[in-house]
Coordinates of C-alpha atoms and ligand atoms in Angstrom, one line a residue:
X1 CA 0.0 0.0 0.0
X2 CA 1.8 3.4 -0.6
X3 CA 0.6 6.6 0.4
X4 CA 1.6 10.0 -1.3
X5 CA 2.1 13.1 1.2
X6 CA 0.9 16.3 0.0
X7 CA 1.8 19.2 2.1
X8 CA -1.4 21.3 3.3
X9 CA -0.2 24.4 5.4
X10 CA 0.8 23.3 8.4
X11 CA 0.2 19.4 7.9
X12 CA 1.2 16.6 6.1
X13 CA -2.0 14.7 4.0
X14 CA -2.1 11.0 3.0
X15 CA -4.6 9.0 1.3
X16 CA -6.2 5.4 1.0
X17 CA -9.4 5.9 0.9
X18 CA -13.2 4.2 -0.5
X19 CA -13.4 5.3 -4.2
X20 CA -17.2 6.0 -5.4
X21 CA -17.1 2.4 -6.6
X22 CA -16.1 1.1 -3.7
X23 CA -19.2 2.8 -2.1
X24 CA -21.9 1.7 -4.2
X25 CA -21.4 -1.9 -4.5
X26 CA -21.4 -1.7 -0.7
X27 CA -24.1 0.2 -0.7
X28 CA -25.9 -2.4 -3.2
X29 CA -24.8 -5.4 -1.0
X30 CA -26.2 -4.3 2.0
X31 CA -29.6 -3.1 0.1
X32 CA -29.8 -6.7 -1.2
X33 CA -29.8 -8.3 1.5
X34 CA -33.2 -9.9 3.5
X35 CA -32.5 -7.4 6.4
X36 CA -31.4 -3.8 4.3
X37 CA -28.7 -2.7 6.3
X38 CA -26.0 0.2 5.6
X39 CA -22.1 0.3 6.9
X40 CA -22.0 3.1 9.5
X41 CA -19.0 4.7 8.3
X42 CA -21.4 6.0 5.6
X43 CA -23.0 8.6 8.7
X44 CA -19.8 10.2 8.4
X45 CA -18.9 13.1 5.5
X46 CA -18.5 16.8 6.9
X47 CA -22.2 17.1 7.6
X48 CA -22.2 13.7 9.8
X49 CA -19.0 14.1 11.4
X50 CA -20.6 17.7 12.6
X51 CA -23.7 16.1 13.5
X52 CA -21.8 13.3 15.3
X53 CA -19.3 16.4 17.4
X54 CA -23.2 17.9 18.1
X55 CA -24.5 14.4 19.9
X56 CA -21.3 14.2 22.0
X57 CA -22.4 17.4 23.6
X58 CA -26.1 16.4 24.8
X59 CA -27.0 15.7 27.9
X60 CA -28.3 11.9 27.2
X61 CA -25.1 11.3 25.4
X62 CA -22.8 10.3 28.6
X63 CA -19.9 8.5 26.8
X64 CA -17.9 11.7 25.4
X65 CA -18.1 13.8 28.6
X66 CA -17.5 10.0 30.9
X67 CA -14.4 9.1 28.3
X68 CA -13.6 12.8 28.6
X69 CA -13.4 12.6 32.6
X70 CA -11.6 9.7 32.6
X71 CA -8.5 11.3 30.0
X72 CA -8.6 14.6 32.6
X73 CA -8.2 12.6 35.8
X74 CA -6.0 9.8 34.7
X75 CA -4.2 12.0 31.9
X76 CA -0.4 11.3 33.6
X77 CA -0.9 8.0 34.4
X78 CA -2.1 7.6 30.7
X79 CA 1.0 9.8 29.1
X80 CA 3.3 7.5 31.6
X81 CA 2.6 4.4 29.9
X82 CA 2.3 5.8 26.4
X83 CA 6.0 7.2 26.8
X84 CA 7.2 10.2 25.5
X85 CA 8.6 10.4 21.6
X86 CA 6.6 7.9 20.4
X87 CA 4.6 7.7 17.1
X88 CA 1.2 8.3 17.8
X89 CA -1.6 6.9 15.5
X90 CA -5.5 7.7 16.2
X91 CA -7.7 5.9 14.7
X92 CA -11.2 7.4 13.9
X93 CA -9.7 10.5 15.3
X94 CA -12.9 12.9 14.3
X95 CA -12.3 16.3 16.0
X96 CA -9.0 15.5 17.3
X97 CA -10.3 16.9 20.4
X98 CA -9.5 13.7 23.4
X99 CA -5.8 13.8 22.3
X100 CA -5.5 17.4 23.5
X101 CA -5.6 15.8 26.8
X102 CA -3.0 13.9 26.6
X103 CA -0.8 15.7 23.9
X104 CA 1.6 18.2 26.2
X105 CA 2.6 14.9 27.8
X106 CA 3.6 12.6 25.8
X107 CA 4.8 14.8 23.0
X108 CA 5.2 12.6 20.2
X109 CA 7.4 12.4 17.2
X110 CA 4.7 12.3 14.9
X111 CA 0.4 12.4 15.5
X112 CA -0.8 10.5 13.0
X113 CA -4.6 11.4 13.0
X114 CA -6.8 8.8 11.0
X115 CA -10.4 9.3 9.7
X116 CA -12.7 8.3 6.8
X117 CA -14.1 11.8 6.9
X118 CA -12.0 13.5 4.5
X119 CA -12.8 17.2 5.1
X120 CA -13.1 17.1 8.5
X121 CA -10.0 15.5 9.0
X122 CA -7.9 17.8 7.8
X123 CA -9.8 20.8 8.9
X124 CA -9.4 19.3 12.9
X125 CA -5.5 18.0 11.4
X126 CA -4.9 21.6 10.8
X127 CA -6.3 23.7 13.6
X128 CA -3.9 20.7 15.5
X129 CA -1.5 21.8 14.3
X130 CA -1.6 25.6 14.7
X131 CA -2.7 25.0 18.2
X132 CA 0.4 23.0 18.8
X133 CA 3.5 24.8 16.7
X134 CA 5.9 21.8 17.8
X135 CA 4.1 19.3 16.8
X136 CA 4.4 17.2 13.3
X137 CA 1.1 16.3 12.2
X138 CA 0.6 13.6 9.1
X139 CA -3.1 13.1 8.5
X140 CA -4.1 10.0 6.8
X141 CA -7.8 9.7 5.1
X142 CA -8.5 5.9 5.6
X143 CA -11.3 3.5 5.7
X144 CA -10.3 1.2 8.6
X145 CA -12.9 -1.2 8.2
X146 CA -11.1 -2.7 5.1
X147 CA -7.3 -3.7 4.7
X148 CA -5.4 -0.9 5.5
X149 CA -2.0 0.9 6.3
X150 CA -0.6 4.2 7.5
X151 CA 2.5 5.6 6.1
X152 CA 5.9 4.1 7.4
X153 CA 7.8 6.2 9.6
X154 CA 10.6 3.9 10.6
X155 CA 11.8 2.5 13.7
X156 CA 10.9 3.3 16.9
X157 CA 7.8 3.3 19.3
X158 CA 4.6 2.8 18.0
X159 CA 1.5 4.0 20.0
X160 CA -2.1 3.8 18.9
X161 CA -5.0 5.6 20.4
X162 CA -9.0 4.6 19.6
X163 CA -11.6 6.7 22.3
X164 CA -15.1 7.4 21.7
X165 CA -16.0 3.5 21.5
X166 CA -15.7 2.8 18.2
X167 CA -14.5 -0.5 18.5
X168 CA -18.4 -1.2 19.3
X169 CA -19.2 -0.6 15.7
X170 CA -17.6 -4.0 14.6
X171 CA -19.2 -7.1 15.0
X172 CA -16.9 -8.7 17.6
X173 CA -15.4 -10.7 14.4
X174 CA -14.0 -8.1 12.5
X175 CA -13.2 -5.9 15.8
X176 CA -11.1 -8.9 16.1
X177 CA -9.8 -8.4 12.7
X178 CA -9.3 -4.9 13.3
X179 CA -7.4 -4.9 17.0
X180 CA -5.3 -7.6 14.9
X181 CA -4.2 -4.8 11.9
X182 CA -3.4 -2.4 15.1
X183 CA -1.1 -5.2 16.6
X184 CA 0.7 -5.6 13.1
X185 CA 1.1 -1.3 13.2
X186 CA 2.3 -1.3 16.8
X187 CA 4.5 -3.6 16.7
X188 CA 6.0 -6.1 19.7
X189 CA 5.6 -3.9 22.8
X190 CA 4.1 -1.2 21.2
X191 CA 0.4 0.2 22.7
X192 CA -2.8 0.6 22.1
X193 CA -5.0 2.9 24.3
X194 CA -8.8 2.7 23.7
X195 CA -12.2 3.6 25.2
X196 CA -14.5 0.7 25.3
X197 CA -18.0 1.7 26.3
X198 CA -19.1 -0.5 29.3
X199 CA -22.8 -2.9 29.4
X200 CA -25.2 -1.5 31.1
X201 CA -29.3 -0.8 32.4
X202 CA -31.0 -0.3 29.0
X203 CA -32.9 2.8 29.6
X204 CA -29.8 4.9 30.3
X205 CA -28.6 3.3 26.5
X206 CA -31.7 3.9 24.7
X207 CA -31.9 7.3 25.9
X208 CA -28.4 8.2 24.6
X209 CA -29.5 7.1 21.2
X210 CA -33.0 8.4 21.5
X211 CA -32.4 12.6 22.2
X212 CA -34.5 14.5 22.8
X213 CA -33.8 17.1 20.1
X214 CA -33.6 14.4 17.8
X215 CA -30.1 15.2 16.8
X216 CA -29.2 11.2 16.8
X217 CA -32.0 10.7 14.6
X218 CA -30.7 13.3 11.8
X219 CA -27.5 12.2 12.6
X220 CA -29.1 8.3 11.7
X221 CA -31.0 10.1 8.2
X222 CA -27.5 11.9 7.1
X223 CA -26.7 8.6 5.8
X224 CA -29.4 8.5 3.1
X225 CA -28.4 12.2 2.5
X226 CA -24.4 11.4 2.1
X227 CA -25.7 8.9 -0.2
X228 CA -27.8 11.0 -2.8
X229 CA -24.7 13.6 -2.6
X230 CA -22.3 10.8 -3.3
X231 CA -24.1 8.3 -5.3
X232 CA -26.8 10.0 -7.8
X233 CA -29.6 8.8 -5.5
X234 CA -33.1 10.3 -4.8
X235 CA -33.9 8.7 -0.9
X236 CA -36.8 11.1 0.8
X237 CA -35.2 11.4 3.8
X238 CA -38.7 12.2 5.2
X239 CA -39.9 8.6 4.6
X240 CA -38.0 6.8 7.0
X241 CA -37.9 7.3 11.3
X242 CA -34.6 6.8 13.6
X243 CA -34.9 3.9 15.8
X244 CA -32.6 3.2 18.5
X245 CA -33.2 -0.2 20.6
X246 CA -30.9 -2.1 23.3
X247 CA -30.8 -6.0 22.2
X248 CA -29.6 -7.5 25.7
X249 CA -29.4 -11.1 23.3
X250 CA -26.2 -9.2 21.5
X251 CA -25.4 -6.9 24.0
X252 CA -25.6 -3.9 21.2
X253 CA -27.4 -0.8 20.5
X254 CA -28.9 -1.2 17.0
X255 CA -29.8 1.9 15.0
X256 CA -32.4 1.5 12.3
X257 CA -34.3 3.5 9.6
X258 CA -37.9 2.5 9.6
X259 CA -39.7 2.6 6.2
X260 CA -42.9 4.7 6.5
X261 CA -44.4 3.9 3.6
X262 CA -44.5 1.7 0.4
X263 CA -42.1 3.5 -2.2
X264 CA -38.5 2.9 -4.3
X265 CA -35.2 4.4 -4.7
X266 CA -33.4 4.8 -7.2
X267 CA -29.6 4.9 -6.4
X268 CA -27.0 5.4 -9.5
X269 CA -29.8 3.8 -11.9
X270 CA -30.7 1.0 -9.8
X271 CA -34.3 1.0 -8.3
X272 CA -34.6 -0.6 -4.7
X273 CA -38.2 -1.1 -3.2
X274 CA -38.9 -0.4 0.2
X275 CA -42.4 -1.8 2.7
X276 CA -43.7 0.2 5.1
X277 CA -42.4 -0.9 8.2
X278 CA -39.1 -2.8 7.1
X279 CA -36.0 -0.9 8.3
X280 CA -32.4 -0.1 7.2
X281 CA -30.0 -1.6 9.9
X282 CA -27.7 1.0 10.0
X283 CA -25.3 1.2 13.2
X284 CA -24.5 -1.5 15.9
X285 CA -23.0 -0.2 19.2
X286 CA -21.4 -3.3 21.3
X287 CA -20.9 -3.2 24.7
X288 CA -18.4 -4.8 26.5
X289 CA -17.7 -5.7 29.7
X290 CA -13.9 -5.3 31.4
X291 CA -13.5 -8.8 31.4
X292 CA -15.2 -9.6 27.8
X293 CA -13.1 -6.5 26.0
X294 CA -9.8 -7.8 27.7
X295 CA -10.7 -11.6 26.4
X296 CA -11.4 -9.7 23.2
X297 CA -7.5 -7.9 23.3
X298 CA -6.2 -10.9 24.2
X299 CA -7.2 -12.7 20.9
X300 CA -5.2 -10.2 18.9
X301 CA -2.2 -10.4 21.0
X302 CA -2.9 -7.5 23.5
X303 CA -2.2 -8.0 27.4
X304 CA -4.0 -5.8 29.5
X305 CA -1.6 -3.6 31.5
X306 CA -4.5 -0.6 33.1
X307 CA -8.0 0.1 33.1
X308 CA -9.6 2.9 34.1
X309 CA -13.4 3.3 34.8
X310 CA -15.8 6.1 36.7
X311 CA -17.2 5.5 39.6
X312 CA -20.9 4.8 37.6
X313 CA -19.4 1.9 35.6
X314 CA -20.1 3.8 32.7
X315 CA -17.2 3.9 30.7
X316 CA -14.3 2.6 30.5
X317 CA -10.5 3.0 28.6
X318 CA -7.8 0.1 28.7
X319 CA -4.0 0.7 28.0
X320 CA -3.2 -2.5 25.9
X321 CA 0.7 -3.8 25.5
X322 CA 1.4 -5.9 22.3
X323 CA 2.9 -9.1 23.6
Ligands
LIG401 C1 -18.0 7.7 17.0 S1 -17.0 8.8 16.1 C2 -15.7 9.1 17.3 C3 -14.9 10.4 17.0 C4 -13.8 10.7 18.1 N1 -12.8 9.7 18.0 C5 -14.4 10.7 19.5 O1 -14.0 9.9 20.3 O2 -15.3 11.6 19.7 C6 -16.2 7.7 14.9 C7 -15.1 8.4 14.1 O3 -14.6 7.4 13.3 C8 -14.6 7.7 11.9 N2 -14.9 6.5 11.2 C9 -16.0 5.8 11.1 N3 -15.8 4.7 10.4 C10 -14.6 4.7 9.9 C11 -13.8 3.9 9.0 N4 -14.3 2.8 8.5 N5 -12.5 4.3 8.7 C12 -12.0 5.4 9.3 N6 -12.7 6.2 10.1 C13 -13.9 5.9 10.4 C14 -15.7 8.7 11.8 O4 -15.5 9.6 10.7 C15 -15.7 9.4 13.1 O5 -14.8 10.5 13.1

């Protein structure tokens, strides 16, 4: 896999990213199939990753400000075990907005921020990097959820961090798959430091995916919107409802889009028929307990060294040593 640098002001951009094609036969796949269903990383182009930094700030949403509280009061315990000088690589890094927590600390050779949300990436990459004049900032645009790379740097430590529980978005299969490429990028005692939303009573999870303001639920519809921008498609965003349940069977949130009514689509010339009442599985949010995640980690090579959790059992974030 090789990556080009391009210089953009003050950062460094790289890309390996889903081309068009790659999105609509995905997209056809998964509105083949008995039970429609959508990849999530779909939510996310500039308007969904700003609709995503919106839901971390209401009050049902308690992982962001619990993950958050966690960085603040365990920050130099954190920045002890990440070292200092290491290369830092953050996976599904959004707003780049935890790692200022921990930042002044460890100071790392390079911050390697990696997102499948190509505009916002580079505009948090940037404002990184004039909030922090020292640092060297190499942004990579990548769609983790298929093989993948970032840019070789040479020897040295290799650190990855992964908050906001996105881990919870892979079926525990290819989360498997994915802690495995993170191992393979760390490298023997290299790290991996990662927020793992914990299981819990499944009223407090349904209303963190069921706002008030609804923001989730046109967080949920930017997906049919990112696809008729991206893929010549003509989805009514007002035919279909956001639907957030708990399945305790799973252990996952599921998000949905139910159907309102009997009508088609047409996506890139193709025409897809959708019953009132069927829905578009479109998000799963895993939860794990301490002991599950760190049976999880061990799987793909990953001893548990720390784990840090608030005092609800709400969240928690493990530090992870290869080997
Ligand atoms: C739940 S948000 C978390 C954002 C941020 N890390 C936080 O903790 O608040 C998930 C982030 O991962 C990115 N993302 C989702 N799927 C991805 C994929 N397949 N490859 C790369 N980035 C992805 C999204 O664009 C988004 O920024």
């Amino acid at each position: 896999m090789s990556f080009v640098a391009v210089r953009k002001d003050a950062i460094y951009f790289h890309e390996l990213h889903a081309t068009a094609d790659t999105m609509a036969a995905e997209i056809h796949a998964g509105l083949s199939s008995e039970q429609k269903a959508l990849p999530p990383k779909y939510f996310y182009d500039k308007k969904g990753s700003e609709l995503f930094d919106a839901i971390t700030r209401l009050p049902e949403y308690y992982p962001t400000r619990t993950e958050i509280g966690l960085l603040r009061r365990h920050a130099p315990e954190m920045a002890e075990l990440l070292g200092m000088q290491s290369f830092l690589i953050e996976l599904g890094s959004g707003s780049s907005t935890k790692i200022r927590l921990l930042l002044e600390a460890v100071r790392p050779r390079i911050y390697v921020p990696m997102d499948i949300s190509r505009e916002h990436l580079i505009t948090a990459a940037q404002r990184l990097a004039d909030d922090y004049p020292w640092l060297t900032v190499h942004a990579a645009c990548v769609d983790y959820s298929r093989p993948w790379d970032v840019p070789d740097f040479g020897p040295g430590r290799y650190n990855a961090f992964f908050p906001g529980s996105s881990i919870g978005n892979f079926e525990p299969g290819d989360a498997l798959r994915l802690l495995r490429q993170v191992g393979r990028l760390v490298g023997a005692g290299g790290g991996l430091l990662i927020g793992v939303d914990l299981k819990k009573d499944a009223d407090i999870l349904e209303q963190a995916y069921n706002d008030a303001q609804g923001v989730t639920a046109d967080f949920n519809l930017n997906v049919l919107a990112h696809i008729n921008r991206r893929l010549d498609a003509d989805f009514n965003t007002g035919n279909f409802a956001h639907k957030a349940v708990y399945n305790a069977v799973s252990g996952r949130i599921e998000m949905h889009l139910e159907c309102r009514k009997d009508h088609t689509v047409c996506i890139g010339g193709t025409r897809y028929s959708f019953s009132s009442g069927e829905t578009i599985h479109t998000e799963n949010s895993y939860k794990y307990s301490v002991e599950e995640f760190h049976g999880l980690a061990a799987q793909a090579g990953f001893s548990p060294v720390r784990v840090w959790t608030d005092r609800e059992g709400l969240f928690s974030i493990h530090y992870l040593k290869l080997g």
